[in-house]
Amino acid sequence: MQQFLTLMADPKPHTLGELSTVLKIPVGMVAMMAEQLQQLGYLETADACVDDAGSCTGCASHAGCLLGAARRVWALTEKGRQAAVAG
Amino acid sequence: MTVHLTDLESGTQGMVHRINGGHSLVSRLAALGFTPGAPVTVLRSGSGGPLLVSIRGGRVALGVGEAENIEVLKVSGEGVETPPSTPASSARVIALAGQPNVGKSTVFNLLTGMNQHVGNWTGKTVEQKKGDFTYKQAAYTLVDLPGTYSLTAASEEERIAREFILHEHPDLVVAVVDAAVLERSLYLVAELLLLPAPVILALNMMDVAEKEGVHVEPKVLETALGIPVVPMAASHNQGVQELLETIEAMEQGNISYHPNRPSILPAHREVLAGLQKLIEPATPPELPASWAALKLLEGDEELIRLFQTRMSPEEWEKVHALLYQHEDAILDIAGARYEWIARMVRAAVVEPQVSRVGLTARLDRTLTHPLWGTLILVGILGLVFWLTYTIGSPIQNWLSSQVLALQGWVRSALVGTPKWVVELLAGGVLGGMGMVLTFLPILAIFYAVLGFLEDTGYLARAAYLTDRWMHQMGLHGKSFLPLLLGFGCNVPAVLGTRIIESKRARLLTILLVPLVPCTARLAVVTILAPIFFGSSAVWVAWALVGGNVLLLAGLGMLLHRFAFEDEHVAFIMELPLYHLPNFKTIGIYVWQNLVGFLEKAGKVILAASLVVWALSYFPGGDVHTSYLSTFGRWIAPVGQWMGLPWQMLVALLTSVVAKENTIATLGVLYGDIHTVLPTLLTAPAALALLVFQMLFIPCIATVASIRQETASWKWTAFSVALMLGLALGFAVMAYQMGTLLA
């Protein structure tokens, strides 16, 4: 978990697949770790689809929203940043 | 000796051994009580007709076809088990644990059949399912625990599951896991092994795992875990008998049980030991102190509350100080569990060389490569435009000629009707909205190709590559997501900037959003480019999109320099596995987009077409003396810088209402735009028109969102002015440079 956060300290985009290669664990487990770190407040989801805000309702191009499909993106929280640096 | 149920004579008894047939038959029979180990008595044999049998205290009539699928162990009269109608008080209690969707309910139904009691957990709204069964004269009560991913007490389900194991002391826990995604299921097992009850692992969905190319070695897993592992495919009634035998053997003490539990990482071992020592005197007898200490170190709020009430303030203060000092210990505890899971998976799971996961990893090595991936992305973008133009343009030309013919027919058929009415229909409605509708085939192809890329999983890679690239340019972090949304529509993109905490960064991202070419802008370029540039339209469209992105990156560098100085945000993106596209999904995607476009055409575009027509017709019925002409001549000098007549400027201005209005207005003012437009503009002027269109002020809905999100008219005006300035500047540059080179 600590290694996961340390990798996240590098401010560039990562994929679950990349982290899986570095951590030498299956992608599914990386996703699980991300979910748990989110639950613990180290990561937050940056939800790509803002439909909850109602912004897509009535928009003629809503289906053209490239990230409309469920796809998760996580970013470090302040707590996560501190833990990443400490690690 | 195993026989079919149909082979038993009236009055004879047997025990259900196996049920053959499909999943639905197995489930139906299980619901009637036909599960392995269940005693059954034939009351009336078939003789070609239905059988009447007694099972689990009830009578069931079975068709011969159904009965033939039931294999039973023939039992001599004296040795027959008689199931109690209600569980004996001495019944062993088994807790059935597992994540949601691992087939836990199927296992529960197979074991208990009709002997189920459904209620609620005491004081909770969560459903509780209990069931009874007997096996080899031993009675069992099976309690179905709520589906949970862990036992952290983060939800009511998790609290119920762990409280049951801690306070009700089940004799055994059967943990059902999904063999196809073993790594996801084992976290719960790692937690269950820390609790006092012995655990049997029901390795379910072996059939699904094999189908997906994941081969799990149950015996290896058993050795690695140190607990019994039973491979199962419960939906096919496979492994139930083995599970019953394992339960019985565990109960009889015939199986050695030496679980290999995950341990905490070394950094916090001493802390854990110290904490355990501190809390031991206050630990309730039903809780193992080692487990309680671990949970406290994990920050388990329920246990924190419990010990706070059971300890003196001075004692608690010591515990609290230790927990505060090691707030991040959870990372080591959970980290050790993940290491443990990884060890188990490495030992017992054989991933095939060719699998979707393996294929995805190999493809991603190229498709997400910074250089090769970007070149492929650029190529794919070109291919999207090429396909759209090659297939769509001929159809659009034909539809356009039909609209023109319809206009001619309206004009001749309505002779005698006031001229303005005729022109309203022919020029306003058909010339504007009608012309826009002829582009439906082009849009259909455009969206079909985009939908195809989305459904295969490629578009997510395109997003990731764009992010990498933006990162290189200094524009990264939380501004990436809203900008990416902008390719769909600028409105949600502006609203999406809410995820950016820094006000300054948020504002600058909002200002950048209109530079992202939305699908409506792309659609207009898709329509206009082939009219002016014919077979070269692909390159022009490709360059226009590239130009916008480059401009975005250039401004992004400024943004990075002045706004993101200290802000470095890393992202993890979940990329889906590549898969064959589902054409129904793509069809729905195309349909939704086209319906959205038609709705827009029927409202905004029609209204704007009529306003433009009215302004171009009145007061004298001639466009050259119209109100629009007066306004057009006033702004005409600006058009001269770009080689554009005033009609083009008016068309561009109407795009502020909706981007597609550019086409509608051109249709109203010129009629057959396919024939007329190429004769009006030189190539540099046409290029200037397209550049202007790509960079011009966004639609009114986006401007309204900018006002809403910035809560400032000043910044809204600045955004409008910025886009106007960029559009004008780059369009003039394109025209002047093009003219010089021509």
CSV table of C-alpha atoms in Angstrom, one decimal, chain B residues 224-586:
chain,number,residue,atom,x,y,z
B,224,ALA,CA,-0.7,-22.3,0.7
B,225,LEU,CA,-3.7,-21.3,2.8
B,226,GLY,CA,-3.5,-24.2,5.3
B,227,ILE,CA,-7.3,-24.6,5.2
B,228,PRO,CA,-9.6,-27.0,3.3
B,229,VAL,CA,-10.4,-25.8,-0.2
B,230,VAL,CA,-13.3,-27.2,-2.2
B,231,PRO,CA,-13.5,-26.5,-5.9
B,232,MET,CA,-17.1,-25.9,-7.0
B,233,ALA,CA,-19.3,-24.8,-9.8
B,234,ALA,CA,-22.5,-24.4,-7.7
B,235,SER,CA,-24.6,-23.2,-10.6
B,236,HIS,CA,-24.0,-26.6,-12.2
B,237,ASN,CA,-24.4,-28.4,-8.9
B,238,GLN,CA,-20.8,-29.4,-8.9
B,239,GLY,CA,-18.8,-29.7,-5.7
B,240,VAL,CA,-21.7,-29.6,-3.3
B,241,GLN,CA,-21.2,-33.2,-2.3
B,242,GLU,CA,-17.5,-32.6,-1.7
B,243,LEU,CA,-18.3,-29.5,0.4
B,244,LEU,CA,-20.6,-31.6,2.5
B,245,GLU,CA,-18.0,-34.2,3.0
B,246,THR,CA,-15.4,-31.5,3.9
B,247,ILE,CA,-17.8,-30.0,6.4
B,248,GLU,CA,-18.4,-33.3,8.0
B,249,ALA,CA,-14.7,-34.1,8.1
B,250,MET,CA,-13.9,-30.8,9.7
B,251,GLU,CA,-16.6,-31.4,12.3
B,252,GLN,CA,-15.2,-34.8,13.0
B,253,GLY,CA,-11.7,-33.4,13.3
B,254,ASN,CA,-10.5,-35.5,10.4
B,255,ILE,CA,-8.9,-32.5,8.6
B,256,SER,CA,-5.8,-30.8,9.9
B,257,TYR,CA,-6.4,-27.0,10.2
B,258,HIS,CA,-3.3,-24.8,10.3
B,259,PRO,CA,-4.3,-21.6,8.6
B,260,ASN,CA,-1.5,-19.4,7.1
B,261,ARG,CA,-2.7,-16.0,8.3
B,262,PRO,CA,-1.5,-12.7,7.0
B,263,SER,CA,0.9,-11.0,9.4
B,264,ILE,CA,1.4,-7.3,9.9
B,265,LEU,CA,4.5,-5.7,8.2
B,266,PRO,CA,7.6,-5.5,10.5
B,267,ALA,CA,7.4,-1.7,10.9
B,268,HIS,CA,4.3,-2.0,13.1
B,269,ARG,CA,4.7,-5.4,14.8
B,270,GLU,CA,6.1,-3.9,18.0
B,271,VAL,CA,3.4,-1.3,18.1
B,272,LEU,CA,0.8,-4.0,17.7
B,273,ALA,CA,2.2,-6.0,20.5
B,274,GLY,CA,2.3,-2.9,22.8
B,275,LEU,CA,-1.2,-2.0,21.9
B,276,GLN,CA,-2.4,-5.5,22.6
B,277,LYS,CA,-0.8,-5.4,26.0
B,278,LEU,CA,-2.5,-2.1,26.8
B,279,ILE,CA,-6.0,-3.2,25.8
B,280,GLU,CA,-6.0,-6.8,27.0
B,281,PRO,CA,-7.5,-6.1,30.5
B,282,ALA,CA,-10.4,-4.2,28.9
B,283,THR,CA,-11.1,-6.6,26.0
B,284,PRO,CA,-14.5,-8.3,26.2
B,285,PRO,CA,-14.1,-12.1,26.6
B,286,GLU,CA,-15.7,-12.8,23.2
B,287,LEU,CA,-13.1,-10.8,21.3
B,288,PRO,CA,-9.6,-12.1,20.7
B,289,ALA,CA,-7.3,-9.3,22.0
B,290,SER,CA,-4.9,-9.7,19.1
B,291,TRP,CA,-7.7,-9.1,16.7
B,292,ALA,CA,-9.1,-6.2,18.6
B,293,ALA,CA,-5.6,-4.6,18.7
B,294,LEU,CA,-5.2,-5.0,15.0
B,295,LYS,CA,-8.6,-3.5,14.3
B,296,LEU,CA,-7.8,-0.5,16.6
B,297,LEU,CA,-4.6,0.1,14.7
B,298,GLU,CA,-6.6,0.0,11.5
B,299,GLY,CA,-8.7,2.8,12.9
B,300,ASP,CA,-11.9,0.8,13.3
B,301,GLU,CA,-14.3,3.3,14.7
B,302,GLU,CA,-16.6,0.8,16.3
B,303,LEU,CA,-13.9,-0.7,18.4
B,304,ILE,CA,-12.4,2.7,19.2
B,305,ARG,CA,-15.8,3.6,20.7
B,306,LEU,CA,-16.0,0.3,22.5
B,307,PHE,CA,-12.6,0.6,24.2
B,308,GLN,CA,-13.2,4.3,24.9
B,309,THR,CA,-16.1,3.3,27.1
B,310,ARG,CA,-14.4,0.3,28.7
B,311,MET,CA,-11.1,2.0,29.7
B,312,SER,CA,-10.4,4.7,32.2
B,313,PRO,CA,-9.6,8.1,30.6
B,314,GLU,CA,-5.9,7.7,31.6
B,315,GLU,CA,-5.6,4.3,30.0
B,316,TRP,CA,-7.5,5.3,26.9
B,317,GLU,CA,-5.3,8.4,26.5
B,318,LYS,CA,-2.3,6.0,26.2
B,319,VAL,CA,-4.0,4.0,23.5
B,320,HIS,CA,-5.3,7.1,21.7
B,321,ALA,CA,-1.8,8.6,21.7
B,322,LEU,CA,-0.4,5.4,20.2
B,323,LEU,CA,-3.1,5.2,17.5
B,324,TYR,CA,-2.6,8.9,16.7
B,325,GLN,CA,1.1,8.4,16.3
B,326,HIS,CA,0.6,5.4,14.0
B,327,GLU,CA,-2.3,6.7,12.0
B,328,ASP,CA,-0.9,5.3,8.8
B,329,ALA,CA,-0.4,1.8,10.3
B,330,ILE,CA,-3.4,0.7,8.2
B,331,LEU,CA,-1.2,1.0,5.1
B,332,ASP,CA,1.1,-1.7,6.6
B,333,ILE,CA,-1.7,-3.9,7.8
B,334,ALA,CA,-3.6,-3.8,4.6
B,335,GLY,CA,-0.3,-3.9,2.7
B,336,ALA,CA,0.6,-7.2,4.5
B,337,ARG,CA,-2.8,-8.6,3.5
B,338,TYR,CA,-2.3,-7.7,-0.1
B,339,GLU,CA,1.2,-9.3,0.0
B,340,TRP,CA,-0.4,-12.4,1.4
B,341,ILE,CA,-3.1,-12.4,-1.3
B,342,ALA,CA,-0.4,-11.9,-4.0
B,343,ARG,CA,1.5,-14.9,-2.6
B,344,MET,CA,-1.6,-17.1,-2.7
B,345,VAL,CA,-2.5,-16.1,-6.2
B,346,ARG,CA,1.0,-16.5,-7.5
B,347,ALA,CA,1.1,-20.0,-6.0
B,348,ALA,CA,-2.3,-21.3,-7.1
B,349,VAL,CA,-3.4,-19.4,-10.2
B,350,VAL,CA,-2.0,-20.1,-13.6
B,351,GLU,CA,-2.7,-17.3,-16.1
B,352,PRO,CA,-2.6,-18.5,-19.7
B,353,GLN,CA,-0.3,-16.9,-22.2
B,354,VAL,CA,-3.2,-15.9,-24.4
B,355,SER,CA,-5.9,-14.2,-22.4
B,356,ARG,CA,-7.8,-11.0,-22.7
B,357,VAL,CA,-5.7,-9.6,-19.9
B,358,GLY,CA,-2.5,-10.7,-21.6
B,359,LEU,CA,-3.7,-9.5,-24.9
B,360,THR,CA,-4.6,-6.1,-23.5
B,361,ALA,CA,-1.2,-5.8,-21.8
B,362,ARG,CA,0.6,-6.6,-25.0
B,363,LEU,CA,-1.5,-4.2,-27.1
B,364,ASP,CA,-1.1,-1.5,-24.5
B,365,ARG,CA,2.6,-1.7,-24.8
B,366,THR,CA,2.3,-0.2,-28.2
B,367,LEU,CA,-1.0,1.7,-28.1
B,368,THR,CA,-0.2,3.6,-24.9
B,369,HIS,CA,3.5,4.1,-25.8
B,370,PRO,CA,4.2,7.9,-25.8
B,371,LEU,CA,5.5,7.9,-29.3
B,372,TRP,CA,4.0,5.0,-31.2
B,373,GLY,CA,0.7,5.3,-29.3
B,374,THR,CA,0.5,9.0,-30.3
B,375,LEU,CA,1.3,8.3,-33.9
B,376,ILE,CA,-1.4,5.6,-34.0
B,377,LEU,CA,-3.9,7.9,-32.3
B,378,VAL,CA,-3.2,10.6,-35.0
B,379,GLY,CA,-3.6,8.0,-37.7
B,380,ILE,CA,-6.8,6.7,-36.2
B,381,LEU,CA,-8.2,10.3,-36.0
B,382,GLY,CA,-7.3,10.7,-39.7
B,383,LEU,CA,-9.0,7.4,-40.5
B,384,VAL,CA,-12.2,8.5,-38.7
B,385,PHE,CA,-12.4,11.5,-40.9
B,386,TRP,CA,-11.5,9.5,-44.0
B,387,LEU,CA,-14.2,7.0,-43.4
B,388,THR,CA,-16.7,9.7,-42.7
B,389,TYR,CA,-16.0,11.6,-45.8
B,390,THR,CA,-15.6,8.6,-48.1
B,391,ILE,CA,-18.8,6.9,-47.2
B,392,GLY,CA,-20.9,9.8,-45.9
B,393,SER,CA,-20.3,12.6,-48.4
B,394,PRO,CA,-21.8,10.8,-51.5
B,395,ILE,CA,-24.9,10.1,-49.5
B,396,GLN,CA,-25.1,13.6,-48.2
B,397,ASN,CA,-24.7,15.0,-51.8
B,398,TRP,CA,-27.7,12.9,-52.9
B,399,LEU,CA,-29.8,14.0,-50.0
B,400,SER,CA,-28.8,17.6,-50.6
B,401,SER,CA,-30.1,17.3,-54.2
B,402,GLN,CA,-33.4,15.9,-52.9
B,403,VAL,CA,-33.8,18.9,-50.6
B,404,LEU,CA,-33.1,21.3,-53.5
B,405,ALA,CA,-35.7,19.4,-55.6
B,406,LEU,CA,-38.2,19.7,-52.7
B,407,GLN,CA,-37.5,23.4,-52.5
B,408,GLY,CA,-38.3,23.7,-56.2
B,409,TRP,CA,-41.4,21.6,-55.8
B,410,VAL,CA,-42.6,23.8,-52.9
B,411,ARG,CA,-42.1,27.0,-54.9
B,412,SER,CA,-44.0,25.6,-57.9
B,413,ALA,CA,-46.7,23.9,-55.9
B,414,LEU,CA,-47.6,27.0,-53.8
B,415,VAL,CA,-48.1,29.4,-56.7
B,416,GLY,CA,-50.6,31.9,-55.7
B,417,THR,CA,-49.6,31.7,-52.0
B,418,PRO,CA,-48.0,34.9,-50.6
B,419,LYS,CA,-44.4,34.9,-51.7
B,420,TRP,CA,-43.1,35.3,-48.1
B,421,VAL,CA,-44.9,32.1,-47.0
B,422,VAL,CA,-43.4,30.2,-49.9
B,423,GLU,CA,-40.0,31.5,-49.2
B,424,LEU,CA,-40.4,30.9,-45.5
B,425,LEU,CA,-41.0,27.2,-46.2
B,426,ALA,CA,-38.6,26.8,-49.1
B,427,GLY,CA,-35.8,29.1,-48.0
B,428,GLY,CA,-36.2,29.2,-44.2
B,429,VAL,CA,-37.3,25.8,-43.2
B,430,LEU,CA,-36.0,23.6,-46.0
B,431,GLY,CA,-32.9,25.8,-46.8
B,432,GLY,CA,-31.9,25.9,-43.1
B,433,MET,CA,-33.0,23.0,-41.1
B,434,GLY,CA,-33.5,20.8,-44.2
B,435,MET,CA,-29.9,21.3,-45.3
B,436,VAL,CA,-28.7,20.5,-41.8
B,437,LEU,CA,-30.7,17.3,-41.8
B,438,THR,CA,-28.9,16.1,-45.0
B,439,PHE,CA,-25.8,15.7,-42.9
B,440,LEU,CA,-27.4,12.9,-40.8
B,441,PRO,CA,-25.5,10.1,-42.7
B,442,ILE,CA,-22.2,11.9,-42.1
B,443,LEU,CA,-23.0,12.2,-38.4
B,444,ALA,CA,-24.2,8.6,-38.3
B,445,ILE,CA,-20.8,7.3,-39.7
B,446,PHE,CA,-18.8,9.7,-37.5
B,447,TYR,CA,-20.6,8.5,-34.3
B,448,ALA,CA,-20.5,4.9,-35.4
B,449,VAL,CA,-16.7,5.0,-35.7
B,450,LEU,CA,-16.4,6.8,-32.4
B,451,GLY,CA,-18.8,4.3,-30.8
B,452,PHE,CA,-16.7,1.5,-32.2
B,453,LEU,CA,-13.5,2.9,-30.7
B,454,GLU,CA,-15.2,3.4,-27.4
B,455,ASP,CA,-16.7,-0.1,-27.3
B,456,THR,CA,-13.5,-1.8,-28.1
B,457,GLY,CA,-11.8,0.0,-25.2
B,458,TYR,CA,-9.5,2.1,-27.4
B,459,LEU,CA,-11.0,5.5,-26.7
B,460,ALA,CA,-9.9,5.2,-23.0
B,461,ARG,CA,-6.3,4.8,-24.3
B,462,ALA,CA,-6.8,7.9,-26.5
B,463,ALA,CA,-7.8,9.8,-23.3
B,464,TYR,CA,-4.8,8.4,-21.4
B,465,LEU,CA,-2.4,9.3,-24.2
B,466,THR,CA,-3.8,12.8,-24.4
B,467,ASP,CA,-3.2,13.1,-20.7
B,468,ARG,CA,0.4,12.0,-21.0
B,469,TRP,CA,0.9,14.4,-23.8
B,470,MET,CA,-0.7,17.3,-21.9
B,471,HIS,CA,1.5,16.3,-19.0
B,472,GLN,CA,4.6,16.8,-21.2
B,473,MET,CA,3.3,20.2,-22.1
B,474,GLY,CA,2.9,21.1,-18.4
B,475,LEU,CA,-0.9,20.9,-18.5
B,476,HIS,CA,-1.8,18.1,-16.2
B,477,GLY,CA,-3.6,17.1,-13.1
B,478,LYS,CA,-7.2,17.9,-12.5
B,479,SER,CA,-7.6,20.2,-15.5
B,480,PHE,CA,-7.2,17.2,-17.7
B,481,LEU,CA,-10.5,15.6,-17.0
B,482,PRO,CA,-12.7,18.5,-17.7
B,483,LEU,CA,-10.8,19.3,-20.9
B,484,LEU,CA,-11.2,15.7,-22.0
B,485,LEU,CA,-14.9,16.0,-21.4
B,486,GLY,CA,-14.9,19.0,-23.7
B,487,PHE,CA,-14.5,16.7,-26.7
B,488,GLY,CA,-18.0,15.5,-26.1
B,489,CYS,CA,-19.6,18.8,-25.1
B,490,ASN,CA,-18.1,22.0,-23.6
B,491,VAL,CA,-21.0,22.5,-21.1
B,492,PRO,CA,-20.2,19.5,-18.9
B,493,ALA,CA,-16.5,20.2,-19.3
B,494,VAL,CA,-17.0,23.7,-17.7
B,495,LEU,CA,-19.1,22.2,-14.9
B,496,GLY,CA,-16.5,19.4,-14.5
B,497,THR,CA,-13.9,22.0,-13.4
B,498,ARG,CA,-15.6,21.8,-10.0
B,499,ILE,CA,-13.1,19.0,-9.1
B,500,ILE,CA,-10.3,21.5,-9.1
B,501,GLU,CA,-9.8,23.0,-5.7
B,502,SER,CA,-7.5,25.9,-6.6
B,503,LYS,CA,-9.7,28.8,-7.7
B,504,ARG,CA,-7.0,30.2,-10.0
B,505,ALA,CA,-6.4,26.8,-11.7
B,506,ARG,CA,-10.1,26.3,-12.0
B,507,LEU,CA,-10.7,29.6,-13.7
B,508,LEU,CA,-7.9,29.1,-16.1
B,509,THR,CA,-9.1,25.6,-17.0
B,510,ILE,CA,-12.6,27.1,-17.6
B,511,LEU,CA,-11.0,29.6,-20.0
B,512,LEU,CA,-9.3,26.8,-21.9
B,513,VAL,CA,-12.3,24.5,-22.3
B,514,PRO,CA,-13.8,26.3,-25.4
B,515,LEU,CA,-10.5,25.5,-27.2
B,516,VAL,CA,-11.5,21.8,-27.1
B,517,PRO,CA,-13.4,21.0,-30.3
B,518,CYS,CA,-16.7,19.6,-29.2
B,519,THR,CA,-18.6,17.1,-31.3
B,520,ALA,CA,-20.8,19.9,-32.7
B,521,ARG,CA,-17.8,21.8,-33.9
B,522,LEU,CA,-16.3,18.7,-35.3
B,523,ALA,CA,-19.6,17.9,-37.1
B,524,VAL,CA,-19.6,21.3,-38.8
B,525,VAL,CA,-16.0,20.8,-39.9
B,526,THR,CA,-16.9,17.3,-41.1
B,527,ILE,CA,-19.6,18.8,-43.2
B,528,LEU,CA,-17.8,21.9,-44.6
B,529,ALA,CA,-14.3,20.5,-45.2
B,530,PRO,CA,-15.2,18.2,-48.1
B,531,ILE,CA,-17.3,21.0,-49.7
B,532,PHE,CA,-14.2,23.2,-50.0
B,533,PHE,CA,-11.4,20.7,-50.1
B,534,GLY,CA,-12.8,17.6,-51.7
B,535,SER,CA,-10.4,14.6,-51.3
B,536,SER,CA,-8.0,16.7,-49.2
B,537,ALA,CA,-10.7,17.3,-46.6
B,538,VAL,CA,-9.2,14.5,-44.3
B,539,TRP,CA,-5.9,16.3,-44.0
B,540,VAL,CA,-7.6,19.7,-43.4
B,541,ALA,CA,-9.9,18.3,-40.7
B,542,TRP,CA,-7.0,16.5,-39.1
B,543,ALA,CA,-4.9,19.6,-39.1
B,544,LEU,CA,-7.7,21.7,-37.7
B,545,VAL,CA,-8.2,19.4,-34.7
B,546,GLY,CA,-4.4,19.2,-34.3
B,547,GLY,CA,-4.1,22.9,-34.4
B,548,ASN,CA,-6.7,23.3,-31.7
B,549,VAL,CA,-5.0,20.8,-29.5
B,550,LEU,CA,-1.6,22.5,-30.0
B,551,LEU,CA,-3.1,25.9,-29.2
B,552,LEU,CA,-4.6,24.3,-26.1
B,553,ALA,CA,-1.2,22.9,-25.1
B,554,GLY,CA,0.5,26.2,-25.7
B,555,LEU,CA,-1.9,28.0,-23.5
B,556,GLY,CA,-1.7,25.1,-21.1
B,557,MET,CA,2.0,25.7,-20.7
B,558,LEU,CA,1.2,29.3,-19.7
B,559,LEU,CA,-1.3,28.0,-17.3
B,560,HIS,CA,1.2,25.6,-15.8
B,561,ARG,CA,3.7,28.4,-15.4
B,562,PHE,CA,1.4,30.8,-13.7
B,563,ALA,CA,-1.2,28.7,-12.0
B,564,PHE,CA,0.0,25.2,-11.4
B,565,GLU,CA,3.5,26.1,-10.1
B,566,ASP,CA,3.2,24.1,-7.0
B,567,GLU,CA,0.5,21.8,-7.9
B,568,HIS,CA,1.5,18.3,-9.1
B,569,VAL,CA,-1.3,15.9,-9.2
B,570,ALA,CA,-0.9,12.3,-10.2
B,571,PHE,CA,-3.8,10.3,-11.7
B,572,ILE,CA,-4.5,6.6,-12.0
B,573,MET,CA,-6.9,5.7,-14.8
B,574,GLU,CA,-8.7,2.4,-15.1
B,575,LEU,CA,-8.5,1.2,-18.6
B,576,PRO,CA,-10.9,-1.4,-19.7
B,577,LEU,CA,-9.8,-4.6,-21.3
B,578,TYR,CA,-9.9,-4.7,-25.1
B,579,HIS,CA,-12.8,-6.6,-26.4
B,580,LEU,CA,-14.8,-7.3,-29.5
B,581,PRO,CA,-17.4,-4.5,-30.1
B,582,ASN,CA,-21.0,-5.1,-29.4
B,583,PHE,CA,-22.9,-3.7,-32.4
B,584,LYS,CA,-26.1,-3.3,-30.4
B,585,THR,CA,-24.2,-1.0,-28.0
B,586,ILE,CA,-22.7,1.0,-30.9
